[in-house]
Amino acid sequence: MTQPELPVIDGPNCPLPIHNRGTIVLGHGSGGQMTHDLIRDVFHSRLSNAILNASNDAAKIPETPSGKRLVVSTDAHIVTPLFFAGGDIGRLAVCGTVNDVATLGAEPHYLTATFILEEGFAIHELELIVDSFADACHEAGVELIAADTKVTEKGKSDKLFISTTGFGWAESRLQIGGEQAKPGDAVIISGPVGNHGIAVAEARGNLGFSSQVCSDIAPLNHMVKALLDANLDVHVLRDPTRGGLATTLVEIARQSKVNIQLDEENIPVDKPVRKTCELLGLDPLYLANEGKLILILPAEQAEQALQVMHNSRYGGKAKLIGKVLEQSKGQVWLKTPFGTTRVLEMLAGEMLPRIC
Ligand code: MG
């Protein structure tokens, strides 16, 4: 195939690396030959599967197996910068949606995606991101079955936005949701919190020093499946993304109309994250995560659940961090190492915009 003549964008206002694959031009969004070439060379070559390869305007999803229900989630990803320690927008767009489907107890199977490209975006960078997107799909065991690309004029979007929708099936009998926390339940987190928030802030040059922190972006569906296969009576699963652990637990407390008490000493925070937070006056409980799972289930099953998590790839540092108290309007209490207790509120405003 002969590459179309692409203009090379250069100059002091262009932060994009020049690469011989050229850059996105408005013609890539025309729906014509250039669009077909881009889709074939960048997307189909990396994400090929039987349903996508049918190349129709819609994808046919196989029938829902009996005794199961369809679970769907959708999410737009606008993180800046596109690359950061531990990940990029491609891995984020897959894992974010896979995790939202998995946290209703479903096995994610399919994704659809829309890629919004800005004129002038380097095709070489797009290829790296689609490689990462494909790797994450492979790791999670999901297939991209329908997709769209659109191109905006330079300055009308920002390099690349990705919107993904995920489809999975859950056993119909499962009653998992934010409204299911019950007095006496244990609250478990699958590992240290705050890493994604710090990694993105650093990549943006917001720290002014090197924190050595990598994002935790990971697909959590295999850990969820292991928990369900162990026949645990799972009440709540949730990934604490924007707003962090604190905001997510306040959401759950309000949905379930219960109070939750956390032991600050037991909440895992990696040393470099803690140090960075101390220097900048940030609270790790409010920093975004992209590979952590909150699990709430009957206290007598906590030990078994921890064992299952410790044996899964992304749950090695899982810890019991608190318990569900009485029915109420829904508050989260944090017991500090000094013996005092404070109420955790939802994150007010935006600590770090465009984090995911
Ligand atoms: Mg979520």
Short mmCIF file of C-alpha atoms and ligand atoms in Angstrom, two decimals:
data_model
loop_
_atom_site.label_atom_id
_atom_site.label_comp_id
_atom_site.label_asym_id
_atom_site.label_seq_id
_atom_site.Cartn_x
_atom_site.Cartn_y
_atom_site.Cartn_z
CA MET A 1 0.00 0.00 0.00
CA THR A 2 1.29 3.49 -0.76
CA GLN A 3 1.07 5.93 2.09
CA PRO A 4 -0.96 9.04 1.27
CA GLU A 5 1.01 12.29 1.20
CA LEU A 6 0.67 13.58 4.73
CA PRO A 7 1.73 17.07 5.71
CA VAL A 8 4.32 17.18 8.47
CA ILE A 9 3.30 19.53 11.22
CA ASP A 10 6.23 21.31 12.78
CA GLY A 11 7.02 24.52 14.60
CA PRO A 12 7.36 25.88 18.10
CA ASN A 13 3.68 25.33 18.96
CA CYS A 14 3.69 21.65 18.04
CA PRO A 15 4.58 19.35 20.95
CA LEU A 16 4.21 16.20 18.83
CA PRO A 17 7.23 14.21 17.77
CA ILE A 18 7.78 14.12 14.05
CA HIS A 19 7.69 10.58 12.74
CA ASN A 20 7.71 9.24 9.24
CA ARG A 21 4.26 7.66 9.64
CA GLY A 22 2.98 11.23 9.54
CA THR A 23 0.14 12.77 11.45
CA ILE A 24 -3.63 12.62 11.50
CA VAL A 25 -5.19 14.89 8.90
CA LEU A 26 -8.85 15.75 8.35
CA GLY A 27 -8.90 13.30 5.43
CA HIS A 28 -8.57 10.43 7.91
CA GLY A 29 -12.08 11.30 9.08
CA SER A 30 -13.58 11.56 5.61
CA GLY A 31 -15.00 8.06 5.53
CA GLY A 32 -13.15 7.55 2.27
CA GLN A 33 -9.97 5.73 1.31
CA MET A 34 -7.80 7.43 3.94
CA THR A 35 -10.21 6.39 6.70
CA HIS A 36 -10.25 2.82 5.40
CA ASP A 37 -6.45 2.74 5.25
CA LEU A 38 -6.13 4.08 8.81
CA ILE A 39 -8.65 1.58 10.16
CA ARG A 40 -7.00 -1.31 8.33
CA ASP A 41 -3.39 -0.40 9.21
CA VAL A 42 -3.80 0.85 12.77
CA PHE A 43 -6.88 -0.90 14.16
CA HIS A 44 -7.79 -4.08 12.26
CA SER A 45 -4.17 -5.22 12.15
CA ARG A 46 -4.05 -5.19 15.97
CA LEU A 47 -7.59 -5.99 17.05
CA SER A 48 -8.79 -8.51 14.48
CA ASN A 49 -11.50 -11.01 15.50
CA ALA A 50 -14.40 -12.77 13.79
CA ILE A 51 -17.10 -10.30 14.85
CA LEU A 52 -15.05 -7.17 14.02
CA ASN A 53 -13.83 -8.66 10.76
CA ALA A 54 -17.41 -9.01 9.50
CA SER A 55 -17.03 -5.22 8.91
CA ASN A 56 -20.71 -4.41 9.15
CA ASP A 57 -22.13 -1.21 10.60
CA ALA A 58 -23.08 -3.06 13.79
CA ALA A 59 -21.87 -6.15 15.63
CA LYS A 60 -24.01 -9.17 16.39
CA ILE A 61 -23.49 -10.31 19.99
CA PRO A 62 -24.16 -14.01 20.57
CA GLU A 63 -27.28 -14.82 22.59
CA THR A 64 -27.09 -14.37 26.33
CA PRO A 65 -26.60 -17.83 27.90
CA SER A 66 -29.57 -19.00 29.97
CA GLY A 67 -29.45 -18.07 33.63
CA LYS A 68 -27.32 -15.03 32.87
CA ARG A 69 -28.06 -11.37 32.33
CA LEU A 70 -26.35 -8.80 30.15
CA VAL A 71 -24.32 -6.14 32.02
CA VAL A 72 -23.25 -2.98 30.16
CA SER A 73 -21.05 -0.04 31.12
CA THR A 74 -19.78 2.95 29.18
CA ASP A 75 -16.98 5.41 29.89
CA ALA A 76 -15.08 8.22 28.15
CA HIS A 77 -11.33 8.55 28.66
CA ILE A 78 -9.70 11.96 28.33
CA VAL A 79 -6.54 11.54 30.42
CA THR A 80 -3.68 13.97 29.86
CA PRO A 81 -0.91 13.28 29.12
CA LEU A 82 -1.65 10.20 27.02
CA PHE A 83 1.40 8.31 28.34
CA PHE A 84 2.48 8.08 31.99
CA ALA A 85 4.45 5.69 34.19
CA GLY A 86 2.67 2.34 34.21
CA GLY A 87 0.24 2.96 31.38
CA ASP A 88 -1.41 5.06 28.74
CA ILE A 89 -4.87 6.00 27.52
CA GLY A 90 -5.19 2.74 25.55
CA ARG A 91 -4.75 0.48 28.60
CA LEU A 92 -6.92 2.85 30.63
CA ALA A 93 -9.79 2.76 28.13
CA VAL A 94 -9.92 -1.04 28.25
CA CYS A 95 -9.36 -1.56 31.98
CA GLY A 96 -11.71 1.21 33.12
CA THR A 97 -14.65 -0.31 31.29
CA VAL A 98 -13.74 -3.96 31.92
CA ASN A 99 -13.57 -3.18 35.64
CA ASP A 100 -16.93 -1.43 35.70
CA VAL A 101 -18.58 -4.46 34.07
CA ALA A 102 -16.73 -6.88 36.37
CA THR A 103 -17.75 -5.04 39.53
CA LEU A 104 -21.38 -6.04 38.95
CA GLY A 105 -20.20 -9.65 39.07
CA ALA A 106 -20.18 -10.05 35.28
CA GLU A 107 -17.57 -11.62 33.04
CA PRO A 108 -16.72 -8.97 30.43
CA HIS A 109 -16.61 -10.32 26.87
CA TYR A 110 -16.92 -7.46 24.40
CA LEU A 111 -16.00 -3.82 23.97
CA THR A 112 -16.99 -1.16 21.51
CA ALA A 113 -14.92 2.00 21.22
CA THR A 114 -14.88 5.46 19.67
CA PHE A 115 -11.54 7.11 19.00
CA ILE A 116 -11.72 10.92 18.67
CA LEU A 117 -8.53 12.04 16.96
CA GLU A 118 -7.23 15.58 16.71
CA GLU A 119 -5.77 16.76 13.42
CA GLY A 120 -1.98 16.79 13.79
CA PHE A 121 -1.80 13.82 16.20
CA ALA A 122 1.18 11.59 15.39
CA ILE A 123 0.12 8.26 13.85
CA HIS A 124 3.13 6.64 15.49
CA GLU A 125 1.72 7.57 18.92
CA LEU A 126 -1.72 6.30 17.92
CA GLU A 127 -0.12 2.97 16.96
CA LEU A 128 1.57 2.69 20.37
CA ILE A 129 -1.76 3.37 22.08
CA VAL A 130 -3.69 0.86 19.96
CA ASP A 131 -0.94 -1.71 20.70
CA SER A 132 -1.50 -1.09 24.39
CA PHE A 133 -5.29 -1.22 23.93
CA ALA A 134 -4.92 -4.60 22.18
CA ASP A 135 -2.58 -5.96 24.89
CA ALA A 136 -5.06 -4.96 27.61
CA CYS A 137 -7.93 -6.62 25.67
CA HIS A 138 -5.85 -9.78 25.44
CA GLU A 139 -5.03 -9.73 29.14
CA ALA A 140 -8.65 -9.14 30.14
CA GLY A 141 -9.94 -11.70 27.61
CA VAL A 142 -12.25 -9.27 25.81
CA GLU A 143 -12.72 -8.52 22.11
CA LEU A 144 -13.34 -5.18 20.41
CA ILE A 145 -16.38 -5.90 18.24
CA ALA A 146 -17.36 -2.47 16.91
CA ALA A 147 -15.51 0.81 16.70
CA ASP A 148 -15.58 4.28 15.19
CA THR A 149 -12.97 6.93 14.48
CA LYS A 150 -13.64 10.63 14.12
CA VAL A 151 -11.20 13.46 13.39
CA THR A 152 -11.59 17.01 14.70
CA GLU A 153 -9.79 20.10 13.44
CA LYS A 154 -6.63 21.02 15.33
CA GLY A 155 -7.51 22.73 18.59
CA LYS A 156 -11.10 21.39 18.70
CA SER A 157 -10.14 18.32 20.81
CA ASP A 158 -6.88 17.24 22.45
CA LYS A 159 -4.81 14.60 20.62
CA LEU A 160 -6.95 11.56 21.47
CA PHE A 161 -10.11 10.80 23.43
CA ILE A 162 -11.36 7.20 23.69
CA SER A 163 -14.86 6.21 24.69
CA THR A 164 -15.46 2.53 25.43
CA THR A 165 -18.57 0.46 26.15
CA GLY A 166 -18.27 -2.97 27.73
CA PHE A 167 -20.62 -5.95 27.62
CA GLY A 168 -20.53 -8.96 29.91
CA TRP A 169 -22.73 -11.63 31.41
CA ALA A 170 -23.50 -12.15 35.07
CA GLU A 171 -25.27 -15.06 36.78
CA SER A 172 -28.88 -13.85 37.20
CA ARG A 173 -28.93 -15.01 40.83
CA LEU A 174 -26.12 -12.62 41.85
CA GLN A 175 -27.16 -9.59 43.89
CA ILE A 176 -24.00 -7.49 43.76
CA GLY A 177 -24.20 -3.71 43.91
CA GLY A 178 -23.38 -0.59 45.87
CA GLU A 179 -26.72 -0.88 47.70
CA GLN A 180 -25.95 -4.33 49.13
CA ALA A 181 -23.56 -3.51 52.04
CA LYS A 182 -24.97 -4.86 55.31
CA PRO A 183 -24.19 -4.21 58.98
CA GLY A 184 -21.45 -6.60 60.11
CA ASP A 185 -19.83 -6.85 56.67
CA ALA A 186 -16.07 -6.57 56.22
CA VAL A 187 -14.50 -3.95 53.91
CA ILE A 188 -11.45 -5.10 51.93
CA ILE A 189 -9.21 -3.24 49.46
CA SER A 190 -7.17 -5.23 46.93
CA GLY A 191 -3.96 -3.18 47.37
CA PRO A 192 -2.28 0.20 47.97
CA VAL A 193 -4.23 3.30 46.97
CA GLY A 194 -3.33 6.54 45.19
CA ASN A 195 -0.75 5.35 42.65
CA HIS A 196 -2.63 6.32 39.48
CA GLY A 197 -3.26 9.86 40.70
CA ILE A 198 0.40 10.45 41.54
CA ALA A 199 1.68 8.84 38.30
CA VAL A 200 -0.52 11.09 36.13
CA ALA A 201 0.30 14.21 38.16
CA GLU A 202 3.98 13.45 37.71
CA ALA A 203 3.68 12.84 33.96
CA ARG A 204 2.02 16.24 33.74
CA GLY A 205 5.00 17.85 35.42
CA ASN A 206 2.89 18.82 38.44
CA LEU A 207 5.22 17.36 41.06
CA GLY A 208 8.52 19.05 40.26
CA PHE A 209 10.41 15.90 41.29
CA SER A 210 10.49 12.19 40.47
CA SER A 211 8.18 10.12 42.69
CA GLN A 212 9.04 6.67 41.21
CA VAL A 213 5.30 5.89 41.30
CA CYS A 214 3.65 3.86 38.52
CA SER A 215 -0.05 3.81 37.77
CA ASP A 216 -1.86 0.68 38.98
CA ILE A 217 -4.01 0.33 35.82
CA ALA A 218 -5.07 -3.30 35.56
CA PRO A 219 -8.02 -5.44 34.50
CA LEU A 220 -9.65 -6.80 37.65
CA ASN A 221 -12.07 -9.25 36.03
CA HIS A 222 -9.94 -12.34 36.69
CA MET A 223 -9.75 -11.50 40.43
CA VAL A 224 -13.53 -10.95 40.51
CA LYS A 225 -14.09 -14.31 38.81
CA ALA A 226 -11.83 -16.04 41.35
CA LEU A 227 -13.85 -14.50 44.20
CA LEU A 228 -17.14 -15.62 42.66
CA ASP A 229 -15.80 -19.09 41.82
CA ALA A 230 -14.93 -19.45 45.53
CA ASN A 231 -18.68 -19.14 46.23
CA LEU A 232 -18.20 -16.14 48.49
CA ASP A 233 -21.33 -14.17 49.35
CA VAL A 234 -20.10 -10.97 47.69
CA HIS A 235 -22.29 -7.96 48.52
CA VAL A 236 -20.39 -5.05 46.95
CA LEU A 237 -17.57 -4.75 44.41
CA ARG A 238 -16.40 -1.33 43.23
CA ASP A 239 -13.25 0.14 41.70
CA PRO A 240 -12.32 3.37 43.50
CA THR A 241 -11.34 5.53 40.50
CA ARG A 242 -11.97 9.31 40.43
CA GLY A 243 -12.41 10.63 43.96
CA GLY A 244 -10.44 7.70 45.35
CA LEU A 245 -11.20 5.21 48.11
CA ALA A 246 -12.88 7.79 50.37
CA THR A 247 -15.37 9.12 47.82
CA THR A 248 -16.23 5.63 46.56
CA LEU A 249 -16.93 4.36 50.07
CA VAL A 250 -19.13 7.38 50.82
CA GLU A 251 -21.09 6.55 47.64
CA ILE A 252 -21.50 2.95 48.80
CA ALA A 253 -22.45 4.02 52.38
CA ARG A 254 -25.16 6.31 50.98
CA GLN A 255 -26.44 3.72 48.48
CA SER A 256 -26.67 1.04 51.18
CA LYS A 257 -27.77 3.48 53.94
CA VAL A 258 -25.14 2.21 56.37
CA ASN A 259 -22.21 3.71 58.24
CA ILE A 260 -18.74 2.38 57.42
CA GLN A 261 -15.72 2.55 59.72
CA LEU A 262 -12.19 2.41 58.34
CA ASP A 263 -8.95 1.82 60.23
CA GLU A 264 -6.46 4.27 58.75
CA GLU A 265 -3.53 2.15 59.94
CA ASN A 266 -4.72 -0.79 57.83
CA ILE A 267 -5.22 1.13 54.57
CA PRO A 268 -2.25 0.24 52.35
CA VAL A 269 -0.41 3.19 50.79
CA ASP A 270 2.93 2.68 49.05
CA LYS A 271 5.79 4.63 50.65
CA PRO A 272 6.56 6.86 47.61
CA VAL A 273 2.84 7.73 47.33
CA ARG A 274 2.65 8.60 51.02
CA LYS A 275 5.83 10.69 50.81
CA THR A 276 4.59 12.58 47.74
CA CYS A 277 1.23 13.22 49.39
CA GLU A 278 2.93 14.59 52.51
CA LEU A 279 5.10 16.92 50.42
CA LEU A 280 2.18 18.24 48.38
CA GLY A 281 -0.55 18.18 51.00
CA LEU A 282 -2.58 15.54 49.14
CA ASP A 283 -4.68 12.83 50.77
CA PRO A 284 -4.06 9.37 49.23
CA LEU A 285 -7.61 8.36 50.16
CA TYR A 286 -8.89 10.83 47.55
CA LEU A 287 -6.42 10.00 44.76
CA ALA A 288 -7.62 8.03 41.74
CA ASN A 289 -6.90 4.32 41.29
CA GLU A 290 -7.36 2.29 38.11
CA GLY A 291 -6.54 -1.22 39.30
CA LYS A 292 -7.99 -1.54 42.78
CA LEU A 293 -11.05 -3.38 43.99
CA ILE A 294 -13.20 -2.66 47.05
CA LEU A 295 -14.86 -5.85 48.28
CA ILE A 296 -17.61 -5.90 50.91
CA LEU A 297 -18.89 -9.24 52.18
CA PRO A 298 -19.89 -10.98 55.44
CA ALA A 299 -17.08 -10.64 58.02
CA GLU A 300 -16.83 -14.41 58.53
CA GLN A 301 -15.79 -14.78 54.86
CA ALA A 302 -13.12 -12.04 54.97
CA GLU A 303 -10.21 -14.39 55.60
CA GLN A 304 -11.11 -16.65 52.69
CA ALA A 305 -11.64 -13.65 50.40
CA LEU A 306 -8.21 -12.27 51.33
CA GLN A 307 -6.62 -15.62 50.46
CA VAL A 308 -8.28 -15.62 47.03
CA MET A 309 -7.15 -12.04 46.39
CA HIS A 310 -3.60 -12.72 47.59
CA ASN A 311 -3.40 -15.54 45.02
CA SER A 312 -4.51 -13.34 42.14
CA ARG A 313 -2.18 -11.20 40.03
CA TYR A 314 -3.36 -7.80 41.24
CA GLY A 315 -4.45 -8.64 44.78
CA GLY A 316 -1.17 -9.59 46.48
CA LYS A 317 -1.39 -6.70 48.95
CA ALA A 318 -5.12 -6.94 49.70
CA LYS A 319 -6.07 -5.90 53.23
CA LEU A 320 -9.05 -5.80 55.54
CA ILE A 321 -9.53 -2.07 56.12
CA GLY A 322 -12.82 -1.66 57.91
CA LYS A 323 -16.32 -2.80 58.64
CA VAL A 324 -19.90 -1.88 57.95
CA LEU A 325 -21.67 -0.50 61.03
CA GLU A 326 -25.36 0.15 61.58
CA GLN A 327 -28.06 1.28 59.15
CA SER A 328 -28.06 5.06 58.85
CA LYS A 329 -28.04 7.83 56.27
CA GLY A 330 -24.58 6.70 55.15
CA GLN A 331 -21.38 8.06 56.66
CA VAL A 332 -17.77 6.89 56.50
CA TRP A 333 -15.70 7.19 59.67
CA LEU A 334 -11.92 7.04 59.66
CA LYS A 335 -10.25 5.81 62.86
CA THR A 336 -6.79 7.41 62.93
CA PRO A 337 -3.66 5.87 64.49
CA PHE A 338 -4.00 8.48 67.27
CA GLY A 339 -7.32 7.03 68.38
CA THR A 340 -9.38 9.92 67.01
CA THR A 341 -12.15 9.52 64.47
CA ARG A 342 -13.10 11.81 61.60
CA VAL A 343 -15.86 11.75 59.04
CA LEU A 344 -14.79 11.29 55.41
CA GLU A 345 -16.73 13.36 52.88
CA MET A 346 -16.88 13.01 49.12
CA LEU A 347 -14.10 14.75 47.21
CA ALA A 348 -15.06 18.40 46.85
CA GLY A 349 -14.22 19.88 43.46
CA GLU A 350 -11.50 18.54 41.23
CA MET A 351 -8.14 17.65 42.82
CA LEU A 352 -6.57 16.58 39.51
CA PRO A 353 -8.61 17.19 36.34
CA ARG A 354 -8.45 14.75 33.42
CA ILE A 355 -7.09 11.90 35.50
CA CYS A 356 -8.82 9.12 33.53
MG MG B 1 -16.10 2.13 38.48
#
